[in-house]
């Protein structure tokens, strides 16, 4: 047996989130990952940060994509055409595979306030129309790993031998890393993966590159032997640093966005709109507010 020393990754790009809003749905929002250059973000399509109270995101469809919604603050009320309904609290995560089609809503519980982060995951062409699936990944069910000054919540995939609860159609590692000032964590990643790390609070260095609160650092796939590592260090002297890290292998297939649908061709997007209009996603649910 040979022991390979992990190869250190580098940061290829750092981007700063673009603040926006208010809009008809939200009080404020930020585009953390823009969908405009998917070749640089695949298998991640976009990530939005939203602050909303009323109305939030009333009934709308999705097809061909997975959405991962992390509740950062407030309470998220959700309901969908599969019959799920509930309220998610800070730290809870909703992992939804729209697959062939779902109609859902995402609202602030009692129209109070919700602050969420929503990541859209790409899927290979042969998985875009899979059975719709809904996973609640409650804070208490997320696997955690602790070391001095370090707390890692493993949402999806495996880190340091700990496997998170999410079931994947395309393998994705998802970690929420909290670091006390000066502490660091270095997850092992497959060299084939593209990784991004978003600084939610505090300040960090990633592979030696400074990344501030509100910035996202990207590390592209590397042509090296397994495994690679990315050192994340909390550098804010005053407070802890929290970073959301996701990694996955790029899918490298054609992508067409059409509003809430993500497919491989323009025809498939048009078909999605037709199917939705003709009721093939089911009727708009009639659900009481919680
Ligand atoms: Fe949605």
PDB file of C-alpha atoms and ligand atoms in Angstrom:
ATOM      1  CA  UNK A   1       0.000   0.000   0.000  1.00  0.00           C
ATOM      2  CA  UNK A   2       1.230   3.470  -0.789  1.00  0.00           C
ATOM      3  CA  UNK A   3       0.365   6.624   1.017  1.00  0.00           C
ATOM      4  CA  UNK A   4      -0.114   9.591  -1.241  1.00  0.00           C
ATOM      5  CA  UNK A   5       0.361  13.073   0.137  1.00  0.00           C
ATOM      6  CA  UNK A   6      -2.578  15.290  -0.801  1.00  0.00           C
ATOM      7  CA  UNK A   7      -1.846  17.922  -3.417  1.00  0.00           C
ATOM      8  CA  UNK A   8      -2.702  21.450  -2.296  1.00  0.00           C
ATOM      9  CA  UNK A   9      -5.286  23.139  -4.438  1.00  0.00           C
ATOM     10  CA  UNK A  10      -5.119  26.757  -5.497  1.00  0.00           C
ATOM     11  CA  UNK A  11      -7.832  29.371  -5.759  1.00  0.00           C
ATOM     12  CA  UNK A  12      -8.487  30.177  -9.411  1.00  0.00           C
ATOM     13  CA  UNK A  13     -11.008  32.993  -8.971  1.00  0.00           C
ATOM     14  CA  UNK A  14     -12.590  35.074  -6.213  1.00  0.00           C
ATOM     15  CA  UNK A  15     -15.955  36.714  -6.833  1.00  0.00           C
ATOM     16  CA  UNK A  16     -17.931  39.165  -4.704  1.00  0.00           C
ATOM     17  CA  UNK A  17     -21.680  38.737  -4.352  1.00  0.00           C
ATOM     18  CA  UNK A  18     -23.811  41.294  -6.170  1.00  0.00           C
ATOM     19  CA  UNK A  19     -26.499  42.852  -3.964  1.00  0.00           C
ATOM     20  CA  UNK A  20     -29.927  43.549  -5.437  1.00  0.00           C
ATOM     21  CA  UNK A  21     -33.567  44.140  -4.648  1.00  0.00           C
ATOM     22  CA  UNK A  22     -36.056  44.844  -3.400  1.00  0.00           C
ATOM     23  CA  UNK A  23     -38.101  42.860  -5.941  1.00  0.00           C
ATOM     24  CA  UNK A  24     -41.751  41.766  -6.028  1.00  0.00           C
ATOM     25  CA  UNK A  25     -40.769  38.704  -3.979  1.00  0.00           C
ATOM     26  CA  UNK A  26     -37.939  39.759  -1.721  1.00  0.00           C
ATOM     27  CA  UNK A  27     -36.861  42.642   0.462  1.00  0.00           C
ATOM     28  CA  UNK A  28     -33.252  42.185  -0.593  1.00  0.00           C
ATOM     29  CA  UNK A  29     -31.173  39.640  -2.456  1.00  0.00           C
ATOM     30  CA  UNK A  30     -27.684  38.830  -3.586  1.00  0.00           C
ATOM     31  CA  UNK A  31     -26.386  36.814  -6.489  1.00  0.00           C
ATOM     32  CA  UNK A  32     -23.508  34.813  -5.050  1.00  0.00           C
ATOM     33  CA  UNK A  33     -23.002  32.557  -8.080  1.00  0.00           C
ATOM     34  CA  UNK A  34     -24.123  34.029 -11.389  1.00  0.00           C
ATOM     35  CA  UNK A  35     -25.584  31.616 -13.981  1.00  0.00           C
ATOM     36  CA  UNK A  36     -23.918  33.571 -16.785  1.00  0.00           C
ATOM     37  CA  UNK A  37     -20.744  31.541 -17.094  1.00  0.00           C
ATOM     38  CA  UNK A  38     -21.633  27.949 -16.304  1.00  0.00           C
ATOM     39  CA  UNK A  39     -18.418  26.591 -17.815  1.00  0.00           C
ATOM     40  CA  UNK A  40     -16.654  28.196 -14.832  1.00  0.00           C
ATOM     41  CA  UNK A  41     -19.131  26.984 -12.194  1.00  0.00           C
ATOM     42  CA  UNK A  42     -20.475  23.590 -13.424  1.00  0.00           C
ATOM     43  CA  UNK A  43     -21.802  21.430 -11.641  1.00  0.00           C
ATOM     44  CA  UNK A  44     -23.128  24.506  -9.804  1.00  0.00           C
ATOM     45  CA  UNK A  45     -25.525  26.711 -11.749  1.00  0.00           C
ATOM     46  CA  UNK A  46     -26.338  29.623  -9.503  1.00  0.00           C
ATOM     47  CA  UNK A  47     -26.580  30.587  -5.861  1.00  0.00           C
ATOM     48  CA  UNK A  48     -28.888  33.283  -4.553  1.00  0.00           C
ATOM     49  CA  UNK A  49     -29.074  34.747  -1.082  1.00  0.00           C
ATOM     50  CA  UNK A  50     -32.521  36.114  -0.247  1.00  0.00           C
ATOM     51  CA  UNK A  51     -34.072  38.108   2.579  1.00  0.00           C
ATOM     52  CA  UNK A  52     -37.866  38.038   2.420  1.00  0.00           C
ATOM     53  CA  UNK A  53     -40.989  38.596   4.475  1.00  0.00           C
ATOM     54  CA  UNK A  54     -44.066  38.928   2.287  1.00  0.00           C
ATOM     55  CA  UNK A  55     -44.949  37.588  -0.215  1.00  0.00           C
ATOM     56  CA  UNK A  56     -41.790  35.476  -0.709  1.00  0.00           C
ATOM     57  CA  UNK A  57     -41.864  32.927  -3.526  1.00  0.00           C
ATOM     58  CA  UNK A  58     -45.473  31.876  -4.148  1.00  0.00           C
ATOM     59  CA  UNK A  59     -46.391  28.770  -6.193  1.00  0.00           C
ATOM     60  CA  UNK A  60     -44.021  28.142  -9.090  1.00  0.00           C
ATOM     61  CA  UNK A  61     -42.713  25.098 -10.944  1.00  0.00           C
ATOM     62  CA  UNK A  62     -39.249  23.595 -11.400  1.00  0.00           C
ATOM     63  CA  UNK A  63     -37.886  20.912 -13.708  1.00  0.00           C
ATOM     64  CA  UNK A  64     -34.461  19.460 -14.488  1.00  0.00           C
ATOM     65  CA  UNK A  65     -32.556  20.853 -11.519  1.00  0.00           C
ATOM     66  CA  UNK A  66     -31.855  20.258  -7.846  1.00  0.00           C
ATOM     67  CA  UNK A  67     -32.174  23.135  -5.397  1.00  0.00           C
ATOM     68  CA  UNK A  68     -30.411  23.154  -2.041  1.00  0.00           C
ATOM     69  CA  UNK A  69     -31.820  25.756   0.325  1.00  0.00           C
ATOM     70  CA  UNK A  70     -30.006  26.595   3.557  1.00  0.00           C
ATOM     71  CA  UNK A  71     -31.975  28.547   6.152  1.00  0.00           C
ATOM     72  CA  UNK A  72     -29.622  31.131   7.655  1.00  0.00           C
ATOM     73  CA  UNK A  73     -32.054  33.107   9.790  1.00  0.00           C
ATOM     74  CA  UNK A  74     -35.797  33.345  10.394  1.00  0.00           C
ATOM     75  CA  UNK A  75     -38.147  30.504   9.464  1.00  0.00           C
ATOM     76  CA  UNK A  76     -38.841  29.196   5.941  1.00  0.00           C
ATOM     77  CA  UNK A  77     -42.349  27.902   5.304  1.00  0.00           C
ATOM     78  CA  UNK A  78     -42.550  25.561   2.335  1.00  0.00           C
ATOM     79  CA  UNK A  79     -45.139  23.462   0.585  1.00  0.00           C
ATOM     80  CA  UNK A  80     -45.123  21.413  -2.618  1.00  0.00           C
ATOM     81  CA  UNK A  81     -47.197  19.379  -5.060  1.00  0.00           C
ATOM     82  CA  UNK A  82     -45.932  16.112  -3.544  1.00  0.00           C
ATOM     83  CA  UNK A  83     -47.725  17.028  -0.335  1.00  0.00           C
ATOM     84  CA  UNK A  84     -44.767  18.159   1.713  1.00  0.00           C
ATOM     85  CA  UNK A  85     -45.293  21.171   3.951  1.00  0.00           C
ATOM     86  CA  UNK A  86     -43.314  22.435   6.865  1.00  0.00           C
ATOM     87  CA  UNK A  87     -41.241  25.096   8.511  1.00  0.00           C
ATOM     88  CA  UNK A  88     -37.458  25.004   8.414  1.00  0.00           C
ATOM     89  CA  UNK A  89     -35.364  26.760  10.995  1.00  0.00           C
ATOM     90  CA  UNK A  90     -31.840  28.183  10.955  1.00  0.00           C
ATOM     91  CA  UNK A  91     -29.366  25.455  10.054  1.00  0.00           C
ATOM     92  CA  UNK A  92     -32.008  23.262   8.408  1.00  0.00           C
ATOM     93  CA  UNK A  93     -31.553  22.490   4.726  1.00  0.00           C
ATOM     94  CA  UNK A  94     -34.008  21.522   2.002  1.00  0.00           C
ATOM     95  CA  UNK A  95     -32.533  19.377  -0.787  1.00  0.00           C
ATOM     96  CA  UNK A  96     -35.085  19.180  -3.589  1.00  0.00           C
ATOM     97  CA  UNK A  97     -34.764  17.249  -6.820  1.00  0.00           C
ATOM     98  CA  UNK A  98     -37.280  18.851  -9.147  1.00  0.00           C
ATOM     99  CA  UNK A  99     -36.652  16.087 -11.675  1.00  0.00           C
ATOM    100  CA  UNK A 100     -39.576  15.784 -14.071  1.00  0.00           C
ATOM    101  CA  UNK A 101     -41.528  18.463 -12.241  1.00  0.00           C
ATOM    102  CA  UNK A 102     -42.681  20.000  -9.003  1.00  0.00           C
ATOM    103  CA  UNK A 103     -44.752  23.013  -7.989  1.00  0.00           C
ATOM    104  CA  UNK A 104     -43.738  24.565  -4.708  1.00  0.00           C
ATOM    105  CA  UNK A 105     -43.643  27.736  -2.657  1.00  0.00           C
ATOM    106  CA  UNK A 106     -41.052  29.230  -0.348  1.00  0.00           C
ATOM    107  CA  UNK A 107     -42.364  31.783   2.118  1.00  0.00           C
ATOM    108  CA  UNK A 108     -41.443  33.471   5.360  1.00  0.00           C
ATOM    109  CA  UNK A 109     -43.324  31.742   8.182  1.00  0.00           C
ATOM    110  CA  UNK A 110     -46.140  34.061   9.352  1.00  0.00           C
ATOM    111  CA  UNK A 111     -44.755  36.627   6.888  1.00  0.00           C
ATOM    112  CA  UNK A 112     -42.116  37.448   9.472  1.00  0.00           C
ATOM    113  CA  UNK A 113     -38.703  37.029   7.883  1.00  0.00           C
ATOM    114  CA  UNK A 114     -36.512  34.451   6.263  1.00  0.00           C
ATOM    115  CA  UNK A 115     -32.887  34.673   5.177  1.00  0.00           C
ATOM    116  CA  UNK A 116     -31.880  31.815   2.905  1.00  0.00           C
ATOM    117  CA  UNK A 117     -29.144  30.675   0.598  1.00  0.00           C
ATOM    118  CA  UNK A 118     -30.274  28.669  -2.443  1.00  0.00           C
ATOM    119  CA  UNK A 119     -27.870  26.720  -4.633  1.00  0.00           C
ATOM    120  CA  UNK A 120     -28.945  25.181  -7.950  1.00  0.00           C
ATOM    121  CA  UNK A 121     -27.183  21.953  -8.842  1.00  0.00           C
ATOM    122  CA  UNK A 122     -26.682  20.775 -12.377  1.00  0.00           C
ATOM    123  CA  UNK A 123     -27.741  17.246 -13.397  1.00  0.00           C
ATOM    124  CA  UNK A 124     -26.600  15.096 -16.313  1.00  0.00           C
ATOM    125  CA  UNK A 125     -29.040  14.872 -19.247  1.00  0.00           C
ATOM    126  CA  UNK A 126     -30.170  11.368 -18.271  1.00  0.00           C
ATOM    127  CA  UNK A 127     -31.098  12.559 -14.761  1.00  0.00           C
ATOM    128  CA  UNK A 128     -32.990  15.753 -15.562  1.00  0.00           C
ATOM    129  CA  UNK A 129     -36.361  13.959 -15.707  1.00  0.00           C
ATOM    130  CA  UNK A 130     -35.860  11.642 -12.718  1.00  0.00           C
ATOM    131  CA  UNK A 131     -38.575  11.073 -10.154  1.00  0.00           C
ATOM    132  CA  UNK A 132     -39.131  14.188  -8.058  1.00  0.00           C
ATOM    133  CA  UNK A 133     -37.567  13.834  -4.606  1.00  0.00           C
ATOM    134  CA  UNK A 134     -37.641  15.929  -1.468  1.00  0.00           C
ATOM    135  CA  UNK A 135     -35.172  15.703   1.417  1.00  0.00           C
ATOM    136  CA  UNK A 136     -35.342  17.649   4.657  1.00  0.00           C
ATOM    137  CA  UNK A 137     -31.856  17.744   6.156  1.00  0.00           C
ATOM    138  CA  UNK A 138     -32.554  19.044   9.627  1.00  0.00           C
ATOM    139  CA  UNK A 139     -29.711  20.554  11.614  1.00  0.00           C
ATOM    140  CA  UNK A 140     -29.935  17.720  14.131  1.00  0.00           C
ATOM    141  CA  UNK A 141     -29.574  15.089  11.375  1.00  0.00           C
ATOM    142  CA  UNK A 142     -26.483  16.629   9.782  1.00  0.00           C
ATOM    143  CA  UNK A 143     -23.292  14.771  10.624  1.00  0.00           C
ATOM    144  CA  UNK A 144     -20.801  16.870  12.545  1.00  0.00           C
ATOM    145  CA  UNK A 145     -17.118  16.658  13.040  1.00  0.00           C
ATOM    146  CA  UNK A 146     -15.319  18.571  15.728  1.00  0.00           C
ATOM    147  CA  UNK A 147     -11.698  19.417  16.383  1.00  0.00           C
ATOM    148  CA  UNK A 148     -10.220  22.213  18.505  1.00  0.00           C
ATOM    149  CA  UNK A 149     -11.507  25.486  17.028  1.00  0.00           C
ATOM    150  CA  UNK A 150     -13.280  23.671  14.185  1.00  0.00           C
ATOM    151  CA  UNK A 151     -16.862  22.522  13.671  1.00  0.00           C
ATOM    152  CA  UNK A 152     -17.839  20.960  10.348  1.00  0.00           C
ATOM    153  CA  UNK A 153     -21.397  20.038   9.436  1.00  0.00           C
ATOM    154  CA  UNK A 154     -21.326  17.419   6.708  1.00  0.00           C
ATOM    155  CA  UNK A 155     -24.455  17.915   4.628  1.00  0.00           C
ATOM    156  CA  UNK A 156     -23.565  15.755   1.653  1.00  0.00           C
ATOM    157  CA  UNK A 157     -20.693  13.470   0.706  1.00  0.00           C
ATOM    158  CA  UNK A 158     -17.894  12.464   3.055  1.00  0.00           C
ATOM    159  CA  UNK A 159     -15.329  14.532   4.942  1.00  0.00           C
ATOM    160  CA  UNK A 160     -12.752  13.161   7.367  1.00  0.00           C
ATOM    161  CA  UNK A 161     -14.552   9.804   7.277  1.00  0.00           C
ATOM    162  CA  UNK A 162     -17.941  11.302   8.168  1.00  0.00           C
ATOM    163  CA  UNK A 163     -20.780  11.009   5.667  1.00  0.00           C
ATOM    164  CA  UNK A 164     -23.640  13.484   5.455  1.00  0.00           C
ATOM    165  CA  UNK A 165     -27.325  12.616   5.047  1.00  0.00           C
ATOM    166  CA  UNK A 166     -28.086  13.904   1.527  1.00  0.00           C
ATOM    167  CA  UNK A 167     -28.812  11.375  -1.197  1.00  0.00           C
ATOM    168  CA  UNK A 168     -27.245  12.458  -4.482  1.00  0.00           C
ATOM    169  CA  UNK A 169     -28.053  11.933  -8.157  1.00  0.00           C
ATOM    170  CA  UNK A 170     -24.616  13.377  -8.935  1.00  0.00           C
ATOM    171  CA  UNK A 171     -21.990  13.094  -6.199  1.00  0.00           C
ATOM    172  CA  UNK A 172     -21.682  16.375  -4.335  1.00  0.00           C
ATOM    173  CA  UNK A 173     -19.748  17.222  -1.198  1.00  0.00           C
ATOM    174  CA  UNK A 174     -21.411  19.897   0.933  1.00  0.00           C
ATOM    175  CA  UNK A 175     -19.838  21.211   4.137  1.00  0.00           C
ATOM    176  CA  UNK A 176     -20.573  24.080   6.498  1.00  0.00           C
ATOM    177  CA  UNK A 177     -17.331  24.926   8.259  1.00  0.00           C
ATOM    178  CA  UNK A 178     -17.136  27.119  11.358  1.00  0.00           C
ATOM    179  CA  UNK A 179     -13.668  28.218  12.476  1.00  0.00           C
ATOM    180  CA  UNK A 180     -12.565  30.023  15.605  1.00  0.00           C
ATOM    181  CA  UNK A 181     -10.022  32.818  14.961  1.00  0.00           C
ATOM    182  CA  UNK A 182      -6.787  31.318  13.628  1.00  0.00           C
ATOM    183  CA  UNK A 183      -8.144  27.770  13.246  1.00  0.00           C
ATOM    184  CA  UNK A 184      -8.122  25.893   9.961  1.00  0.00           C
ATOM    185  CA  UNK A 185      -9.687  22.888   8.278  1.00  0.00           C
ATOM    186  CA  UNK A 186      -8.399  21.144   5.151  1.00  0.00           C
ATOM    187  CA  UNK A 187     -10.973  18.850   3.551  1.00  0.00           C
ATOM    188  CA  UNK A 188      -9.742  16.207   1.131  1.00  0.00           C
ATOM    189  CA  UNK A 189     -11.347  16.569  -2.282  1.00  0.00           C
ATOM    190  CA  UNK A 190     -11.246  14.557  -5.468  1.00  0.00           C
ATOM    191  CA  UNK A 191      -8.944  16.231  -8.020  1.00  0.00           C
ATOM    192  CA  UNK A 192     -11.773  15.939 -10.562  1.00  0.00           C
ATOM    193  CA  UNK A 193     -14.019  18.174  -8.485  1.00  0.00           C
ATOM    194  CA  UNK A 194     -14.621  21.862  -8.867  1.00  0.00           C
ATOM    195  CA  UNK A 195     -15.046  23.437  -5.424  1.00  0.00           C
ATOM    196  CA  UNK A 196     -16.363  26.757  -4.232  1.00  0.00           C
ATOM    197  CA  UNK A 197     -16.291  28.225  -0.751  1.00  0.00           C
ATOM    198  CA  UNK A 198     -18.508  31.133   0.249  1.00  0.00           C
ATOM    199  CA  UNK A 199     -17.663  33.173   3.339  1.00  0.00           C
ATOM    200  CA  UNK A 200     -20.917  33.727   5.218  1.00  0.00           C
ATOM    201  CA  UNK A 201     -19.338  35.514   8.162  1.00  0.00           C
ATOM    202  CA  UNK A 202     -15.842  36.460   9.203  1.00  0.00           C
ATOM    203  CA  UNK A 203     -12.760  36.405   7.000  1.00  0.00           C
ATOM    204  CA  UNK A 204     -10.744  33.536   5.615  1.00  0.00           C
ATOM    205  CA  UNK A 205      -7.748  32.506   3.653  1.00  0.00           C
ATOM    206  CA  UNK A 206      -8.192  29.591   1.270  1.00  0.00           C
ATOM    207  CA  UNK A 207      -4.992  27.973   0.046  1.00  0.00           C
ATOM    208  CA  UNK A 208      -3.358  31.232   1.154  1.00  0.00           C
ATOM    209  CA  UNK A 209      -5.713  33.524  -0.812  1.00  0.00           C
ATOM    210  CA  UNK A 210      -7.655  36.079   1.243  1.00  0.00           C
ATOM    211  CA  UNK A 211     -11.435  35.716   0.909  1.00  0.00           C
ATOM    212  CA  UNK A 212     -13.661  38.211   2.731  1.00  0.00           C
ATOM    213  CA  UNK A 213     -17.229  37.963   3.978  1.00  0.00           C
ATOM    214  CA  UNK A 214     -19.570  37.961   0.973  1.00  0.00           C
ATOM    215  CA  UNK A 215     -16.944  36.545  -1.376  1.00  0.00           C
ATOM    216  CA  UNK A 216     -16.812  33.158  -3.028  1.00  0.00           C
ATOM    217  CA  UNK A 217     -13.550  31.433  -3.960  1.00  0.00           C
ATOM    218  CA  UNK A 218     -13.350  28.893  -6.793  1.00  0.00           C
ATOM    219  CA  UNK A 219     -10.938  26.000  -7.194  1.00  0.00           C
ATOM    220  CA  UNK A 220     -11.061  24.208 -10.559  1.00  0.00           C
ATOM    221  CA  UNK A 221     -10.422  20.511 -11.233  1.00  0.00           C
ATOM    222  CA  UNK A 222      -6.764  19.492 -11.222  1.00  0.00           C
ATOM    223  CA  UNK A 223      -4.932  16.928 -13.326  1.00  0.00           C
ATOM    224  CA  UNK A 224      -3.099  15.302 -10.400  1.00  0.00           C
ATOM    225  CA  UNK A 225      -3.376  12.022  -8.488  1.00  0.00           C
ATOM    226  CA  UNK A 226      -5.985  11.601  -5.770  1.00  0.00           C
ATOM    227  CA  UNK A 227      -6.506  13.295  -3.323  1.00  0.00           C
ATOM    228  CA  UNK A 228      -6.286  17.089  -3.174  1.00  0.00           C
ATOM    229  CA  UNK A 229      -6.788  19.378  -0.224  1.00  0.00           C
ATOM    230  CA  UNK A 230      -7.960  22.943   0.266  1.00  0.00           C
ATOM    231  CA  UNK A 231      -6.876  24.694   3.446  1.00  0.00           C
ATOM    232  CA  UNK A 232      -9.502  27.052   4.861  1.00  0.00           C
ATOM    233  CA  UNK A 233      -8.338  29.287   7.709  1.00  0.00           C
ATOM    234  CA  UNK A 234     -10.420  31.668   9.803  1.00  0.00           C
ATOM    235  CA  UNK A 235      -8.463  34.920   9.897  1.00  0.00           C
ATOM    236  CA  UNK A 236     -10.883  37.315  11.549  1.00  0.00           C
ATOM    237  CA  UNK A 237      -9.307  37.997  14.960  1.00  0.00           C
ATOM    238  CA  UNK A 238     -12.566  39.129  16.532  1.00  0.00           C
ATOM    239  CA  UNK A 239     -15.117  36.502  15.593  1.00  0.00           C
ATOM    240  CA  UNK A 240     -15.636  33.093  14.150  1.00  0.00           C
ATOM    241  CA  UNK A 241     -15.638  32.509  10.416  1.00  0.00           C
ATOM    242  CA  UNK A 242     -18.311  30.418   8.686  1.00  0.00           C
ATOM    243  CA  UNK A 243     -17.752  29.062   5.202  1.00  0.00           C
ATOM    244  CA  UNK A 244     -20.058  26.995   2.993  1.00  0.00           C
ATOM    245  CA  UNK A 245     -18.030  24.679   0.777  1.00  0.00           C
ATOM    246  CA  UNK A 246     -19.438  22.594  -2.067  1.00  0.00           C
ATOM    247  CA  UNK A 247     -17.518  20.376  -4.468  1.00  0.00           C
ATOM    248  CA  UNK A 248     -18.493  18.189  -7.396  1.00  0.00           C
ATOM    249  CA  UNK A 249     -17.233  17.026 -10.757  1.00  0.00           C
ATOM    250  CA  UNK A 250     -18.263  19.234 -13.699  1.00  0.00           C
ATOM    251  CA  UNK A 251     -20.899  17.578 -15.913  1.00  0.00           C
ATOM    252  CA  UNK A 252     -19.837  19.376 -19.117  1.00  0.00           C
ATOM    253  CA  UNK A 253     -23.086  18.992 -21.063  1.00  0.00           C
ATOM    254  CA  UNK A 254     -25.181  21.636 -22.835  1.00  0.00           C
ATOM    255  CA  UNK A 255     -27.391  23.684 -20.513  1.00  0.00           C
ATOM    256  CA  UNK A 256     -30.360  25.882 -21.355  1.00  0.00           C
ATOM    257  CA  UNK A 257     -32.033  27.991 -18.639  1.00  0.00           C
ATOM    258  CA  UNK A 258     -35.697  28.856 -18.974  1.00  0.00           C
ATOM    259  CA  UNK A 259     -36.997  30.660 -15.894  1.00  0.00           C
ATOM    260  CA  UNK A 260     -37.452  27.957 -13.253  1.00  0.00           C
ATOM    261  CA  UNK A 261     -36.472  25.157 -15.647  1.00  0.00           C
ATOM    262  CA  UNK A 262     -32.999  23.908 -16.539  1.00  0.00           C
ATOM    263  CA  UNK A 263     -32.703  21.533 -19.492  1.00  0.00           C
ATOM    264  CA  UNK A 264     -30.273  20.584 -22.216  1.00  0.00           C
ATOM    265  CA  UNK A 265     -32.048  22.083 -25.217  1.00  0.00           C
ATOM    266  CA  UNK A 266     -34.382  24.961 -26.076  1.00  0.00           C
ATOM    267  CA  UNK A 267     -37.025  22.415 -27.199  1.00  0.00           C
ATOM    268  CA  UNK A 268     -36.963  20.769 -23.779  1.00  0.00           C
ATOM    269  CA  UNK A 269     -37.490  24.176 -22.126  1.00  0.00           C
ATOM    270  CA  UNK A 270     -40.483  24.863 -24.384  1.00  0.00           C
ATOM    271  CA  UNK A 271     -41.830  21.392 -23.582  1.00  0.00           C
ATOM    272  CA  UNK A 272     -41.497  22.174 -19.858  1.00  0.00           C
ATOM    273  CA  UNK A 273     -43.588  25.350 -20.252  1.00  0.00           C
ATOM    274  CA  UNK A 274     -46.200  23.422 -22.296  1.00  0.00           C
ATOM    275  CA  UNK A 275     -46.337  20.598 -19.760  1.00  0.00           C
ATOM    276  CA  UNK A 276     -46.747  23.060 -16.891  1.00  0.00           C
ATOM    277  CA  UNK A 277     -49.542  24.960 -18.704  1.00  0.00           C
ATOM    278  CA  UNK A 278     -51.305  21.682 -19.513  1.00  0.00           C
ATOM    279  CA  UNK A 279     -51.305  20.579 -15.890  1.00  0.00           C
ATOM    280  CA  UNK A 280     -48.703  17.822 -16.252  1.00  0.00           C
ATOM    281  CA  UNK A 281     -46.969  19.044 -13.094  1.00  0.00           C
ATOM    282  CA  UNK A 282     -50.300  18.521 -11.322  1.00  0.00           C
ATOM    283  CA  UNK A 283     -52.671  21.224 -10.114  1.00  0.00           C
ATOM    284  CA  UNK A 284     -51.465  24.187  -8.070  1.00  0.00           C
ATOM    285  CA  UNK A 285     -51.703  22.804  -4.525  1.00  0.00           C
ATOM    286  CA  UNK A 286     -54.381  24.254  -2.292  1.00  0.00           C
ATOM    287  CA  UNK A 287     -52.679  24.419   1.047  1.00  0.00           C
ATOM    288  CA  UNK A 288     -53.442  26.520   4.095  1.00  0.00           C
ATOM    289  CA  UNK A 289     -50.624  28.613   5.418  1.00  0.00           C
ATOM    290  CA  UNK A 290     -49.062  27.114   8.531  1.00  0.00           C
TER     291      UNK A 290
HETATM  292 FE1  LIG B   1     -38.385  27.419  -6.183  1.00  0.00          FE
END
